[in-house]
């Protein structure tokens, strides 16, 4: 049985206290499976702690064995707070970003700066990368002054961007050609979880690097999964975001339909929040969607990228995904209407536009 974890609701095998936070290790066994659905009966229930898991074996992190010098490439919505949390935890951080000005707040917190990914990688033990898409992830890792040029045996590269498996494997191969280790580690969780150190890491690749950077992942996240070979982390992330993109499109349709038939969409948000389809995403984004406001946490252009990559993944194994394909079309319409940099909840605007267009016909 595979396992999954949710905050505050599972069976515990071991508890240890680290840095004043309750941290847990969960051992998967045949006799004592980890039950984690909301229907399982918890042995313990806490309001806030971090749960760490690996699919293949138990794993705790030792903050005393943290890599001494940590690089961070890509300081956008996600990368900035992730790097900031590492700095606040006392890590020795060196940063680079294409637009240099985004490095300044981190430099003022104590980060060092290097002028290329190559220089960051050369000066650090491990280097994280949080880039927009497959093209930028590949360029930053393998381009002219890319991180691979600064890599050598004993170092590690951790790509936390959301990319497809083929891109991740290509980056991994180029990094490993230098003798360094590679881990793909895309994250579930958006801007706020990144700020709060509550991300979920979906890792795959070199197990020894996973263990080496576990204390760093535990600073930035609430859980980490090790999923085996490179490509599995990317695939897991794309499946999760495919579901999320379809959910948001469906929610948008429901909100507009409720309004059209004379209901108050604010009441719909409340009704949904109390039932079996309740979701933090609907509760958090619904109220601002009612006001046609879309403060960006997860840019719509990235959600459409993830749907596109998920559809390619589905096609590669001949898996029908008609719901996701329809949702993708909606995000494409939203992008064509200039909503790329808005939050992905702005996909609702594509439906409003469609309805207006239809009513004119
Ligand atoms: N926002 C979210 O909620 C989440 C996002 N993700 C994923 O994380 C990744 C980053 O997302 P997010 O931080 O939101 O995105 P942003 O758009 O805020 O940041 C993108 C980063 O990529 C850099 N970049 C873009 N193109 C290039 C390029 N050609 N060369 C070098 N650097 C480039 C940007 O640099 P510059 O500043 O110069 O533009 C910036 O640092 C994406 O893969 C996204 O899908 C995953 C989970 C949640
Ligand atoms: O890739 C973005 C994921 C956003 C989220 O998990 O809330």
Coordinates of C-alpha atoms and ligand atoms in Angstrom, one line a residue:
X1 CA 0.0 0.0 0.0
X2 CA 1.3 3.4 -0.8
X3 CA 1.0 6.0 1.8
X4 CA -0.1 9.5 2.2
X5 CA 0.0 12.0 5.0
X6 CA -2.1 14.9 6.2
X7 CA -1.3 17.3 8.9
X8 CA -2.7 16.1 12.2
X9 CA -4.4 12.9 11.2
X10 CA -2.3 9.7 11.1
X11 CA -0.7 6.9 13.0
X12 CA 2.7 7.7 14.5
X13 CA 5.6 5.3 14.8
X14 CA 8.1 7.7 16.1
X15 CA 8.0 11.3 17.3
X16 CA 11.0 13.5 17.9
X17 CA 11.4 17.1 18.8
X18 CA 13.6 19.2 16.6
X19 CA 14.0 23.0 16.8
X20 CA 10.9 23.3 19.0
X21 CA 8.7 21.8 16.3
X22 CA 7.1 18.4 16.6
X23 CA 8.5 16.4 13.7
X24 CA 7.4 12.9 12.8
X25 CA 8.7 9.9 11.0
X26 CA 6.3 7.5 9.6
X27 CA 7.3 3.9 9.0
X28 CA 5.3 2.0 6.4
X29 CA 4.8 -1.6 7.5
X30 CA 2.5 -4.3 6.2
X31 CA 1.0 -4.9 9.7
X32 CA 0.4 -1.2 10.5
X33 CA -0.4 0.7 7.3
X34 CA -0.5 4.4 7.5
X35 CA -4.1 5.5 7.3
X36 CA -4.5 9.0 6.3
X37 CA -7.9 9.6 4.8
X38 CA -10.2 11.9 6.6
X39 CA -12.2 8.7 7.4
X40 CA -9.4 6.9 9.3
X41 CA -9.3 7.2 13.0
X42 CA -6.3 9.1 14.1
X43 CA -4.2 7.9 17.1
X44 CA -3.0 11.4 17.6
X45 CA -4.3 14.7 16.4
X46 CA -2.4 18.0 16.5
X47 CA -3.3 21.3 15.0
X48 CA 0.0 22.1 13.4
X49 CA 3.1 20.0 12.8
X50 CA 5.1 18.6 10.0
X51 CA 4.8 15.1 8.7
X52 CA 7.7 13.6 6.6
X53 CA 7.4 10.5 4.6
X54 CA 9.2 8.5 2.0
X55 CA 7.6 5.8 -0.1
X56 CA 10.3 3.3 0.5
X57 CA 11.7 3.8 4.0
X58 CA 11.6 5.9 7.0
X59 CA 13.6 9.1 7.0
X60 CA 14.3 11.8 9.6
X61 CA 16.5 14.8 9.0
X62 CA 19.4 15.9 11.1
X63 CA 19.8 19.6 11.1
X64 CA 23.4 19.2 12.3
X65 CA 24.3 17.6 9.0
X66 CA 22.9 20.4 6.7
X67 CA 25.0 21.3 3.7
X68 CA 27.2 24.3 4.6
X69 CA 26.7 26.4 1.5
X70 CA 23.3 26.5 -0.3
X71 CA 22.6 28.1 -3.7
X72 CA 19.1 29.3 -4.8
X73 CA 18.4 30.1 -8.5
X74 CA 15.0 31.7 -9.4
X75 CA 13.5 34.2 -7.0
X76 CA 9.9 34.5 -8.2
X77 CA 6.7 34.1 -6.2
X78 CA 7.9 30.7 -4.8
X79 CA 11.6 31.0 -4.9
X80 CA 11.9 34.2 -2.8
X81 CA 10.0 33.0 0.2
X82 CA 11.6 29.5 0.1
X83 CA 15.1 31.1 0.0
X84 CA 14.0 33.5 2.7
X85 CA 13.0 30.7 5.0
X86 CA 16.4 29.1 4.5
X87 CA 18.1 32.3 5.4
X88 CA 15.9 32.8 8.5
X89 CA 16.8 29.3 9.6
X90 CA 20.5 30.3 9.6
X91 CA 21.6 28.7 6.3
X92 CA 24.5 30.2 4.3
X93 CA 22.7 31.1 1.1
X94 CA 23.9 32.4 -2.3
X95 CA 21.3 33.6 -4.7
X96 CA 20.9 34.4 -8.5
X97 CA 17.9 35.6 -10.4
X98 CA 17.6 36.6 -14.1
X99 CA 16.2 40.0 -12.9
X100 CA 18.8 40.9 -10.4
X101 CA 16.7 43.4 -8.4
X102 CA 14.7 40.4 -7.0
X103 CA 17.9 39.3 -5.2
X104 CA 18.1 42.6 -3.2
X105 CA 15.7 41.8 -0.4
X106 CA 17.4 38.5 0.2
X107 CA 20.9 40.1 0.1
X108 CA 19.7 42.5 2.7
X109 CA 18.7 39.5 4.8
X110 CA 22.2 38.2 4.5
X111 CA 22.4 36.2 1.3
X112 CA 25.4 36.3 -0.9
X113 CA 25.0 37.1 -4.7
X114 CA 26.7 35.6 -7.7
X115 CA 26.2 36.8 -11.2
X116 CA 25.4 33.4 -12.9
X117 CA 24.0 30.0 -12.1
X118 CA 27.5 28.5 -12.8
X119 CA 29.1 30.7 -10.2
X120 CA 26.4 29.8 -7.6
X121 CA 26.8 26.1 -8.2
X122 CA 30.6 26.4 -8.1
X123 CA 30.5 28.1 -4.7
X124 CA 27.8 25.9 -3.1
X125 CA 27.5 22.4 -1.9
X126 CA 23.9 22.1 -3.0
X127 CA 21.9 24.3 -5.4
X128 CA 18.1 24.7 -5.6
X129 CA 16.4 25.9 -8.8
X130 CA 12.8 27.3 -8.9
X131 CA 12.2 28.4 -12.5
X132 CA 9.1 29.1 -14.5
X133 CA 8.9 26.3 -17.0
X134 CA 10.8 23.5 -18.8
X135 CA 12.6 26.0 -21.1
X136 CA 13.9 28.2 -18.3
X137 CA 14.7 25.2 -16.0
X138 CA 16.8 23.7 -18.8
X139 CA 18.5 27.0 -19.7
X140 CA 19.5 27.8 -16.1
X141 CA 20.8 24.2 -15.5
X142 CA 22.4 23.5 -18.8
X143 CA 22.8 26.8 -20.7
X144 CA 26.1 28.7 -21.4
X145 CA 26.7 29.8 -17.8
X146 CA 24.3 27.2 -16.4
X147 CA 24.6 25.5 -13.1
X148 CA 26.0 22.3 -14.6
X149 CA 29.2 24.1 -15.5
X150 CA 29.8 24.8 -11.8
X151 CA 28.9 21.2 -10.7
X152 CA 31.4 18.5 -9.7
X153 CA 31.5 15.3 -7.6
X154 CA 30.2 15.9 -4.1
X155 CA 27.8 18.6 -5.0
X156 CA 24.0 18.3 -5.6
X157 CA 21.4 20.0 -7.8
X158 CA 17.7 20.1 -6.7
X159 CA 15.2 21.3 -9.3
X160 CA 12.0 22.3 -7.6
X161 CA 10.4 23.8 -10.7
X162 CA 7.3 22.2 -12.2
X163 CA 8.5 20.6 -15.5
X164 CA 7.8 17.5 -17.5
X165 CA 9.6 14.2 -16.9
X166 CA 11.7 14.4 -20.1
X167 CA 13.1 17.8 -19.2
X168 CA 13.8 16.7 -15.7
X169 CA 15.7 13.6 -17.0
X170 CA 17.7 15.8 -19.4
X171 CA 18.7 18.1 -16.6
X172 CA 19.5 15.2 -14.4
X173 CA 21.7 13.6 -17.0
X174 CA 23.7 16.8 -17.6
X175 CA 24.1 17.3 -13.9
X176 CA 25.2 13.7 -13.3
X177 CA 27.6 13.8 -16.2
X178 CA 29.7 16.2 -14.0
X179 CA 29.8 13.6 -11.1
X180 CA 27.2 15.6 -9.0
X181 CA 23.9 14.3 -7.7
X182 CA 20.5 15.2 -8.9
X183 CA 17.0 15.4 -7.3
X184 CA 13.8 16.6 -8.9
X185 CA 11.6 18.0 -6.2
X186 CA 8.5 19.9 -7.5
X187 CA 6.3 21.3 -4.8
X188 CA 2.6 21.2 -4.0
X189 CA 1.4 24.3 -2.1
X190 CA 1.4 27.9 -3.3
X191 CA 2.7 31.3 -2.1
X192 CA 1.3 31.2 1.5
X193 CA 2.6 27.7 2.2
X194 CA 5.9 28.7 0.7
X195 CA 6.0 31.7 3.1
X196 CA 4.9 29.5 6.0
X197 CA 7.4 26.6 5.3
X198 CA 4.4 24.3 4.6
X199 CA 5.2 23.0 1.1
X200 CA 4.9 19.3 0.1
X201 CA 8.0 18.1 -1.8
X202 CA 7.5 15.4 -4.5
X203 CA 11.0 14.2 -4.9
X204 CA 12.7 11.6 -7.1
X205 CA 16.3 10.8 -8.2
X206 CA 19.4 10.3 -6.1
X207 CA 18.3 9.0 -2.7
X208 CA 21.5 10.1 -1.0
X209 CA 20.9 13.7 -2.1
X210 CA 17.3 13.4 -0.8
X211 CA 18.7 12.5 2.6
X212 CA 21.5 15.1 2.4
X213 CA 19.0 17.9 1.8
X214 CA 16.2 16.6 4.0
X215 CA 16.9 19.2 6.7
X216 CA 16.6 22.0 4.1
X217 CA 13.4 20.5 2.7
X218 CA 12.1 20.3 6.3
X219 CA 12.7 24.0 6.7
X220 CA 10.7 24.9 3.6
X221 CA 8.0 22.2 3.7
X222 CA 5.7 20.2 5.9
X223 CA 6.2 16.9 4.1
X224 CA 8.4 15.2 1.6
X225 CA 7.8 12.1 -0.6
X226 CA 10.6 10.1 -2.3
X227 CA 9.0 8.6 -5.4
X228 CA 11.9 6.7 -7.0
X229 CA 13.4 7.4 -10.4
X230 CA 13.6 10.9 -12.0
X231 CA 10.3 11.6 -13.8
X232 CA 8.1 10.2 -11.0
X233 CA 8.2 13.5 -9.0
X234 CA 7.4 15.5 -12.2
X235 CA 4.6 13.1 -13.1
X236 CA 3.0 13.2 -9.6
X237 CA 3.1 17.0 -9.6
X238 CA 1.5 17.2 -13.1
X239 CA -1.3 14.8 -12.1
X240 CA -2.0 16.9 -8.9
X241 CA -2.1 20.1 -10.9
X242 CA -4.2 18.6 -13.6
X243 CA -6.8 17.8 -11.0
X244 CA -6.5 21.2 -9.5
X245 CA -6.9 23.0 -12.8
X246 CA -10.1 21.0 -13.6
X247 CA -11.4 21.7 -10.1
X248 CA -11.0 25.4 -10.5
X249 CA -12.6 25.4 -13.9
X250 CA -15.6 23.5 -12.6
X251 CA -15.9 25.7 -9.6
X252 CA -15.9 28.7 -11.9
X253 CA -18.7 27.3 -13.9
X254 CA -20.7 26.6 -10.8
X255 CA -20.2 30.1 -9.4
X256 CA -21.4 31.7 -12.7
X257 CA -24.3 29.4 -13.0
X258 CA -25.5 30.1 -9.5
X259 CA -25.4 33.8 -10.2
X260 CA -27.3 33.4 -13.5
X261 CA -30.1 31.6 -11.8
X262 CA -30.4 34.2 -9.2
X263 CA -28.4 32.7 -6.3
X264 CA -25.8 34.5 -4.3
X265 CA -22.4 33.0 -5.2
X266 CA -21.1 33.9 -1.8
X267 CA -23.7 31.6 -0.4
X268 CA -22.6 28.9 -2.8
X269 CA -19.0 29.2 -1.5
X270 CA -20.3 28.8 2.0
X271 CA -22.4 25.7 1.1
X272 CA -19.5 24.1 -0.8
X273 CA -17.2 24.7 2.2
X274 CA -19.5 22.7 4.5
X275 CA -19.9 19.6 2.3
X276 CA -18.0 16.7 1.0
X277 CA -16.5 18.8 -1.9
X278 CA -15.1 21.4 0.5
X279 CA -11.6 22.5 -0.4
X280 CA -9.2 25.1 1.1
X281 CA -8.7 26.3 -2.5
X282 CA -12.4 27.1 -2.9
X283 CA -12.7 28.7 0.5
X284 CA -9.6 30.8 0.0
X285 CA -10.2 31.9 -3.6
X286 CA -14.0 31.9 -3.8
X287 CA -14.6 35.2 -1.9
X288 CA -12.2 37.2 -4.1
X289 CA -13.5 35.5 -7.3
X290 CA -17.0 36.7 -6.4
X291 CA -15.5 40.2 -6.5
X292 CA -13.7 39.6 -9.8
X293 CA -10.4 39.9 -8.0
X294 CA -7.5 37.6 -8.6
X295 CA -4.4 38.5 -6.5
X296 CA -1.7 36.3 -7.9
X297 CA -0.5 33.3 -5.8
X298 CA -0.3 30.8 -8.7
X299 CA 0.0 32.5 -12.1
X300 CA -2.6 31.4 -14.6
X301 CA 0.1 30.9 -17.2
X302 CA 1.8 28.3 -15.0
X303 CA -1.5 26.5 -14.4
X304 CA -2.0 26.3 -18.2
X305 CA 1.6 25.1 -18.7
X306 CA 0.9 22.3 -16.1
X307 CA -2.3 21.3 -17.8
X308 CA -0.5 21.2 -21.2
X309 CA 2.3 19.1 -19.7
X310 CA -0.2 16.8 -18.0
X311 CA -2.1 16.3 -21.2
X312 CA 1.1 15.3 -23.0
X313 CA 1.9 12.9 -20.2
X314 CA -1.6 11.4 -20.5
X315 CA -1.2 11.1 -24.3
X316 CA 2.1 9.3 -23.8
X317 CA 0.3 6.5 -22.1
X318 CA -3.0 6.7 -24.1
X319 CA -4.9 7.7 -21.0
X320 CA -8.1 9.7 -21.9
X321 CA -8.3 13.0 -19.9
X322 CA -11.3 14.8 -21.5
X323 CA -12.1 16.9 -18.5
X324 CA -8.6 18.2 -18.2
X325 CA -8.5 18.9 -22.0
X326 CA -11.6 21.0 -21.7
X327 CA -10.2 22.9 -18.8
X328 CA -7.0 23.5 -20.7
X329 CA -9.0 25.2 -23.5
X330 CA -10.5 27.5 -20.9
X331 CA -7.1 28.5 -19.5
X332 CA -5.9 29.1 -23.1
X333 CA -8.8 31.5 -23.6
X334 CA -8.0 33.3 -20.4
X335 CA -4.3 33.6 -21.4
X336 CA -5.4 35.1 -24.8
X337 CA -7.4 37.7 -22.9
X338 CA -4.3 39.0 -21.1
X339 CA -4.9 37.1 -17.8
X340 CA -1.6 35.1 -17.8
X341 CA -0.1 36.9 -14.8
X342 CA -3.3 36.9 -12.7
X343 CA -4.0 34.2 -10.3
X344 CA -5.3 31.0 -12.0
X345 CA -8.7 31.6 -10.4
X346 CA -9.1 34.3 -13.1
X347 CA -10.0 31.4 -15.4
X348 CA -13.6 32.3 -14.4
X349 CA -13.2 35.4 -16.6
X350 CA -12.9 33.2 -19.7
X351 CA -16.4 31.8 -19.0
X352 CA -17.8 35.3 -18.5
X353 CA -16.4 36.3 -21.8
X354 CA -17.8 33.2 -23.5
X355 CA -21.3 33.9 -22.1
X356 CA -21.2 37.5 -23.2
X357 CA -20.1 36.4 -26.7
X358 CA -22.9 33.9 -26.9
X359 CA -25.5 36.4 -25.8
X360 CA -24.6 38.7 -28.6
X361 CA -25.0 36.0 -31.2
Ligands
LIG1 N1 3.1 30.1 -7.6 C1 2.7 28.9 -7.2 O1 1.7 28.8 -6.5 C2 3.4 27.6 -7.5 C3 4.3 27.5 -8.6 N2 4.9 26.4 -8.8 C4 5.9 26.2 -9.9 O2 7.1 26.8 -9.5 C5 7.8 27.4 -10.6 C6 8.0 28.9 -10.2 O3 6.7 29.5 -10.0 P1 6.5 31.0 -9.5 O4 7.6 31.3 -8.5 O5 5.1 31.1 -9.1 O6 6.8 31.7 -10.9 P2 7.3 33.2 -11.1 O7 6.8 33.5 -12.5 O8 6.9 34.1 -10.0 O9 8.9 33.1 -11.2 C7 9.5 32.4 -12.2 C8 11.0 32.5 -12.0 O10 11.6 31.9 -13.2 C9 12.5 32.9 -13.7 N3 12.6 32.8 -15.2 C10 11.6 32.8 -16.1 N4 12.1 32.6 -17.3 C11 13.4 32.6 -17.2 C12 14.5 32.4 -18.1 N5 14.2 32.3 -19.5 N6 15.7 32.3 -17.7 C13 16.0 32.5 -16.4 N7 15.1 32.6 -15.4 C14 13.8 32.7 -15.8 C15 12.0 34.2 -13.3 O11 13.0 35.2 -13.4 P3 12.6 36.8 -13.5 O12 12.4 37.2 -12.1 O13 13.8 37.4 -14.1 O14 11.4 36.8 -14.4 C16 11.6 33.9 -11.9 O15 12.7 33.8 -11.0 C17 6.9 27.2 -11.8 O16 7.4 26.0 -12.4 C18 5.5 26.9 -11.2 O17 4.7 26.1 -12.1 C19 4.8 25.3 -8.0 C20 3.9 25.3 -7.0 C21 3.2 26.5 -6.6
LIG2 O1 1.7 24.5 -8.8 C1 1.0 25.1 -8.0 C2 0.3 24.5 -6.9 C3 -0.5 25.4 -6.1 C4 -1.1 24.7 -4.9 O2 -0.7 23.5 -4.7 O3 -1.9 25.3 -4.2

